[in-house]
Amino acid sequence: MIPYGRQDIRQSDIESVVEVLNSDWLTQGPVVPRFESVVADYCGVRHAVAVNSATSALHLACLALGLGPGDILWTSPNTFVASANCARYCGAEVDFVDIDPDTYNLCVKALTAKLETAERDGCLPKVLVPVHFSGQSCPMEKIRELANRYGFRIIEDASHAIGGKYLGLPVGSCRFSDITVFSFHPVKIVTTGEGGMAVTNDFSLHEKMALLRSHGIIRDLQHMEEDSHGGWYYQQVALGYNYRLTDIQAALGLSQLSRLDEYVQQRNKLARRYDSMLVGLPLQTPSVSPESYSAFHLYVIRIKSQKHGRRQIFDALRAEGIGVNVHYIPVHTQPYYRRRGFRQGDFPAAEAYYEEAVSLPMYPTLMDTQQEEVVKALRSAINK
Ligand SMILES: *Cc1c(COP(=O)(O)O)cnc(C)c1O
């Protein structure tokens, strides 16, 4: 089976993990802040908070922005459920903005129209979560303008997009947003096993997220609300969580980051190769806007065949050992969100996209011969 995505673990990764296993620290220790500062420097952003998943990072980001009951968070329906669930963890409501039929990111025109209506109806969002689908940044400059006009905050869900660029700036620079979140799940661009990170230029958002990452506990005397009882003393000053990343994971992440640019270049090379190998077939290949350098977490095609639907093509490829996948089932059509009032038909562009989408295998160690095998199987599935 050729999977749709997979990690690349090398001897150097194993050695850096073993080094931590032989050290005094296993959980969050000296390696976590090193990992944070390497990511922050890479992105050109001031602060970083490493956590045990992107889901946790999204939750902390929402809490730091003060999202709570009575508030609304908007995101794209074409995403993993976590981009929406983070609002529900905080007791806030979720709504969606339909997608752009070319980039599959949330559509700025739809966003503009929805904001106008929401302003009239008094239900503007407090937070918007643009998701950089497949590794391509959303048009953040325009989204920033809308945020200035309507007063919402922005969390970029860049789970797919570390190593990508927008207007020449690294994704994660937070030039146009409050917070950016990354995922280090094994299918993503670089991995820590499980893991995530939130980055920001805002010191106070950073402080809040760092506090809530570890139970809301402080040990620093200066910030305590009363005198210390002694050397053992700590205070819990907020209701936090245990969202810590371990030093074991951070060591893997640090080692992986040394190959980040190489990985993204390879992904782009594979994408260009797919583009040219798929010419002439009844399908739509991904389009990358000139503002973006995509990290190409995913290579998604849309099946436009008269003869076979997506399901048949998917099944035929799976039967040939090609581990294709589908990203994403529109979040508003999930039973949980249907129970909250959403319906089939609410976001037609995301639904139409979903009917045709297939993610082809895409990862840096995918060999040319395997890629040829994928295209051959796809060609025969379409011509069957
Ligand atoms: C993977 C992913 C997440 C969740 O990441 P975890 O690290 O697994 O929690 C959130 N949003 C998007 C868009 C993702 O692809």
XYZ file of C-alpha atoms and ligand atoms in Angstrom:
399
model
C 0.000 0.000 0.000
C 1.261 3.457 -0.943
C -0.250 5.683 1.803
C -1.550 9.221 1.148
C 0.966 10.597 3.623
C 3.673 9.360 5.934
C 6.452 10.499 8.209
C 10.156 10.343 7.373
C 12.183 9.171 10.389
C 15.951 9.033 9.969
C 18.819 7.820 12.136
C 19.544 11.405 13.238
C 15.950 11.722 14.523
C 16.327 8.490 16.480
C 19.628 9.657 17.939
C 18.209 12.965 19.160
C 15.292 11.169 20.825
C 17.631 8.643 22.460
C 19.753 11.497 23.767
C 16.729 12.871 25.634
C 15.790 9.404 26.917
C 19.255 9.213 28.480
C 18.960 12.687 30.032
C 17.354 13.884 33.287
C 14.199 15.252 31.640
C 11.469 13.412 29.807
C 8.498 15.754 29.931
C 8.677 19.485 29.201
C 12.247 20.470 30.037
C 15.098 22.265 28.256
C 14.403 20.895 24.754
C 10.837 22.256 24.498
C 11.946 25.937 24.678
C 14.701 25.197 22.145
C 12.121 23.706 19.802
C 9.874 26.736 20.354
C 12.618 29.214 19.592
C 13.707 27.410 16.423
C 10.119 27.454 15.103
C 9.663 31.102 16.131
C 12.908 32.122 14.402
C 11.952 30.179 11.280
C 8.584 31.942 11.121
C 9.938 35.361 12.080
C 7.504 35.566 14.997
C 8.223 36.595 18.602
C 6.662 33.886 20.783
C 5.843 30.192 20.576
C 4.048 27.764 22.886
C 4.572 24.060 22.172
C 1.695 21.769 23.175
C 0.640 18.140 22.804
C -1.477 18.694 19.638
C -2.743 21.350 17.257
C -6.181 20.710 18.757
C -4.838 21.818 22.152
C -3.131 24.807 20.508
C -6.444 25.854 18.934
C -8.186 25.507 22.298
C -5.553 27.612 24.084
C -5.627 30.203 21.304
C -9.406 30.569 21.668
C -9.111 30.876 25.465
C -6.328 33.444 25.196
C -8.538 35.546 22.903
C -11.300 35.371 25.506
C -13.710 33.262 23.429
C -16.584 32.038 25.596
C -20.333 31.483 25.893
C -22.281 33.978 23.792
C -19.414 34.351 21.299
C -19.208 32.973 17.754
C -16.231 31.511 15.895
C -16.268 31.200 12.093
C -14.158 28.759 10.127
C -14.111 26.839 6.859
C -16.323 23.767 6.425
C -13.464 22.178 4.457
C -11.247 21.306 7.393
C -10.590 18.766 10.090
C -13.227 18.968 12.839
C -10.737 20.413 15.367
C -10.803 23.860 13.679
C -14.466 24.155 14.713
C -14.483 22.083 17.915
C -12.100 24.508 19.649
C -14.983 26.996 19.896
C -17.291 24.391 21.412
C -14.681 23.580 24.106
C -15.022 27.218 25.182
C -18.819 27.160 25.108
C -18.921 29.383 22.017
C -20.979 28.797 18.865
C -19.573 27.847 15.461
C -20.523 29.018 11.989
C -18.871 28.429 8.628
C -17.869 30.409 5.542
C -18.142 28.573 2.222
C -15.019 27.816 0.204
C -13.389 29.205 -2.900
C -13.879 26.665 -5.729
C -10.264 27.083 -6.927
C -8.161 27.048 -3.762
C -10.645 25.201 -1.471
C -9.780 27.761 1.227
C -12.521 29.869 2.748
C -13.806 32.332 0.178
C -13.132 36.004 0.890
C -16.148 37.098 -1.159
C -18.419 34.803 0.854
C -16.763 36.064 4.036
C -17.346 39.706 3.072
C -21.014 39.087 2.305
C -21.562 37.072 5.475
C -19.940 39.793 7.607
C -22.256 42.439 6.128
C -25.292 40.345 7.031
C -23.929 39.479 10.474
C -23.294 43.135 11.262
C -26.880 43.948 10.374
C -28.179 41.050 12.473
C -25.846 41.746 15.402
C -24.101 38.374 15.273
C -20.548 39.167 14.177
C -17.897 36.547 15.005
C -15.380 37.162 17.754
C -12.819 34.867 16.139
C -12.178 33.717 12.570
C -10.117 30.573 11.925
C -8.862 30.609 8.323
C -7.472 27.157 7.491
C -4.549 27.039 5.060
C -5.945 24.040 3.233
C -3.422 21.583 1.778
C -0.598 23.970 2.717
C -1.676 27.030 0.733
C -2.211 30.209 2.740
C -5.578 31.952 2.708
C -5.490 35.554 1.358
C -4.532 36.935 4.760
C -4.053 40.545 3.674
C -7.727 40.846 2.720
C -8.848 38.911 5.780
C -6.841 41.330 7.960
C -8.623 44.309 6.363
C -11.982 42.718 7.154
C -10.848 42.014 10.736
C -9.915 45.682 11.169
C -13.284 46.741 9.848
C -15.453 44.282 11.798
C -13.317 43.801 14.906
C -12.826 40.042 14.935
C -9.616 38.259 15.940
C -7.750 35.793 13.706
C -6.307 32.347 14.481
C -4.609 30.850 11.409
C -4.974 27.065 11.367
C -1.687 26.298 9.624
C -1.729 22.597 10.501
C -0.951 21.877 6.818
C 1.259 24.817 6.106
C 4.512 25.035 8.089
C 7.281 25.746 5.577
C 4.883 27.525 3.210
C 4.977 31.224 2.357
C 2.473 34.007 1.747
C 3.583 37.237 0.024
C 7.133 35.994 0.566
C 6.624 35.785 4.358
C 6.788 32.463 6.181
C 3.388 31.101 7.217
C 3.367 31.697 10.984
C 4.813 35.216 10.812
C 1.459 36.429 12.245
C 1.811 39.600 10.156
C -1.937 39.449 9.489
C -3.236 37.474 12.469
C -3.216 37.193 16.254
C -2.096 33.582 16.531
C -1.009 30.818 14.138
C -1.312 27.129 14.991
C 0.767 24.223 13.634
C 0.275 20.446 13.881
C 3.079 17.905 14.193
C 0.922 14.815 13.670
C 2.834 12.160 11.627
C 1.019 12.875 8.338
C 1.781 16.605 8.544
C 4.914 18.328 7.203
C 7.181 17.654 10.220
C 6.292 15.444 13.176
C 6.728 14.999 16.907
C 4.437 11.916 17.013
C 1.631 13.975 18.468
C 2.230 17.668 18.960
C 1.356 21.210 18.045
C 2.395 24.808 18.527
C 0.812 28.235 18.776
C 2.877 31.247 17.703
C 2.117 34.946 18.209
C 3.714 38.384 18.274
C 1.576 39.391 21.268
C 3.328 38.939 24.613
C 0.140 38.781 26.655
C -1.459 36.128 24.390
C 1.754 34.156 24.727
C 1.663 34.427 28.534
C -1.959 33.280 28.700
C -1.370 30.264 26.464
C 1.786 29.268 28.376
C -0.089 29.514 31.694
C -3.066 27.437 30.509
C -0.786 24.809 28.954
C 0.199 23.645 32.421
C -2.763 23.777 34.845
C -2.753 27.566 35.266
C 0.071 27.133 37.751
C 2.872 29.653 38.358
C 6.086 29.218 40.298
C 7.480 32.664 39.721
C 7.323 34.668 42.996
C 6.851 38.034 41.290
C 3.531 37.021 39.801
C 2.070 35.389 42.903
C -1.008 36.809 44.540
C 0.376 36.350 48.069
C 3.668 35.558 49.811
C 5.378 32.269 49.175
C 5.127 29.540 51.811
C 8.651 28.339 50.927
C 10.715 26.716 48.227
C 8.025 24.166 47.314
C 5.324 26.744 46.792
C 3.294 27.221 43.624
C -0.018 28.883 42.950
C -2.851 27.978 40.642
C -4.132 31.297 39.328
C -6.362 30.100 36.460
C -8.089 26.910 35.304
C -5.535 25.381 32.962
C -4.893 21.970 31.424
C -2.112 19.482 30.968
C -1.341 20.226 27.314
C 2.449 19.915 27.644
C 4.692 18.529 24.926
C 7.449 16.204 26.147
C 11.171 16.782 25.636
C 11.206 13.428 23.828
C 8.769 14.810 21.266
C 10.504 18.188 21.063
C 13.806 16.449 20.293
C 12.157 14.656 17.380
C 10.625 17.928 16.220
C 13.927 19.817 16.376
C 15.645 17.142 14.372
C 12.826 17.081 11.794
C 12.887 20.881 11.430
C 16.421 20.744 10.072
C 14.859 19.146 6.961
C 11.731 21.321 6.732
C 12.780 23.308 3.638
C 13.980 20.172 1.923
C 10.640 18.471 2.630
C 8.582 21.332 1.261
C 10.761 21.605 -1.857
C 10.330 17.893 -2.469
C 6.549 18.179 -2.002
C 6.454 21.012 -4.530
C 8.511 18.961 -6.954
C 6.116 16.015 -6.614
C 3.145 18.364 -7.109
C 4.608 19.743 -10.356
C 5.280 16.191 -11.478
C 1.683 15.148 -10.773
C 0.457 18.288 -12.596
C 2.276 17.321 -15.756
C 1.520 13.594 -15.549
C -2.216 14.252 -15.143
C -2.627 16.575 -18.139
C -5.511 15.492 -20.375
C -7.350 13.428 -17.756
C -10.918 14.431 -16.764
C -9.941 15.929 -13.430
C -8.994 19.239 -11.854
C -5.483 19.574 -10.400
C -4.693 21.975 -7.506
C -4.250 25.637 -8.279
C -1.749 27.705 -6.313
C -2.215 31.472 -6.253
C 0.810 33.616 -7.157
C 0.751 35.066 -3.593
C 1.499 31.631 -2.146
C 4.235 29.059 -1.896
C 2.282 26.004 -0.763
C 3.711 23.486 1.686
C 1.712 20.856 -0.277
C 0.629 18.791 2.699
C -2.028 17.378 0.354
C -2.325 16.964 -3.397
C -6.077 16.925 -4.059
C -7.638 16.216 -7.448
C -11.304 16.700 -8.315
C -12.788 13.925 -10.427
C -14.601 15.384 -13.448
C -15.201 12.118 -15.319
C -18.558 11.567 -17.059
C -18.179 7.818 -16.657
C -17.177 7.309 -13.030
C -17.873 9.141 -9.810
C -15.393 9.825 -7.050
C -16.485 6.776 -5.077
C -15.706 4.379 -7.947
C -12.337 5.972 -8.602
C -11.509 5.907 -4.898
C -12.464 2.227 -4.540
C -10.551 1.252 -7.695
C -7.412 2.997 -6.431
C -7.677 1.438 -2.981
C -8.100 -1.980 -4.618
C -4.801 -1.355 -6.442
C -3.012 -0.603 -3.164
C -3.031 3.155 -3.606
C -3.883 4.654 -0.224
C -5.900 7.604 -1.452
C -7.982 9.556 1.043
C -10.606 12.320 1.097
C -10.100 15.737 2.737
C -12.576 16.788 4.025
C -16.105 15.710 4.809
C -17.690 19.176 5.241
C -17.687 19.750 9.002
C -21.243 21.159 9.067
C -22.585 17.833 7.721
C -21.146 15.832 10.638
C -23.926 14.479 12.894
C -22.674 16.546 15.831
C -23.003 19.785 13.844
C -26.272 18.711 12.211
C -27.657 18.339 15.716
C -26.600 21.944 16.250
C -28.784 23.064 13.344
C -26.637 22.796 10.207
C -27.956 21.093 7.074
C -26.825 19.598 3.834
C -26.990 22.478 1.352
C -25.781 25.169 3.771
C -22.344 25.473 2.120
C -22.769 24.312 -1.492
C -19.206 24.956 -2.718
C -17.709 22.828 0.083
C -20.272 20.105 -0.559
C -19.701 20.088 -4.335
C -15.951 19.952 -3.757
C -16.367 17.041 -1.316
C -18.286 14.987 -3.917
C -15.288 15.074 -6.276
C -12.192 15.250 -4.067
C -9.462 12.608 -3.837
C -6.129 13.139 -2.050
C -3.337 11.367 -3.932
C -0.247 10.072 -2.108
C 2.014 13.012 -1.219
C 5.011 12.813 1.096
C 8.698 13.605 0.651
C 9.922 10.007 0.419
C 7.374 9.072 -2.283
C 9.534 7.719 -5.085
C 9.135 8.614 -8.765
C 8.289 4.992 -9.580
C 5.565 4.992 -6.909
C 4.174 8.222 -8.268
C 4.081 6.640 -11.732
C 2.241 3.668 -10.232
C -0.346 6.033 -8.708
C -0.936 7.793 -12.031
C -1.130 4.512 -13.937
C -3.761 3.173 -11.505
C -5.688 6.439 -11.698
C -5.603 6.426 -15.500
C -6.931 2.866 -15.667
C -9.633 3.588 -13.061
C -10.828 6.551 -15.138
C -10.729 4.632 -18.444
C -12.323 1.451 -17.112
C -4.391 17.788 11.709
C -5.219 18.990 11.815
C -5.639 19.512 13.039
C -5.416 18.812 14.345
O -4.105 18.516 14.566
P -3.680 17.565 15.792
O -2.240 17.906 15.995
O -3.900 16.156 15.319
O -4.531 17.918 16.949
C -6.339 20.705 13.050
N -6.633 21.339 11.904
C -6.273 20.853 10.704
C -6.610 21.626 9.477
C -5.577 19.644 10.621
O -5.242 19.149 9.424
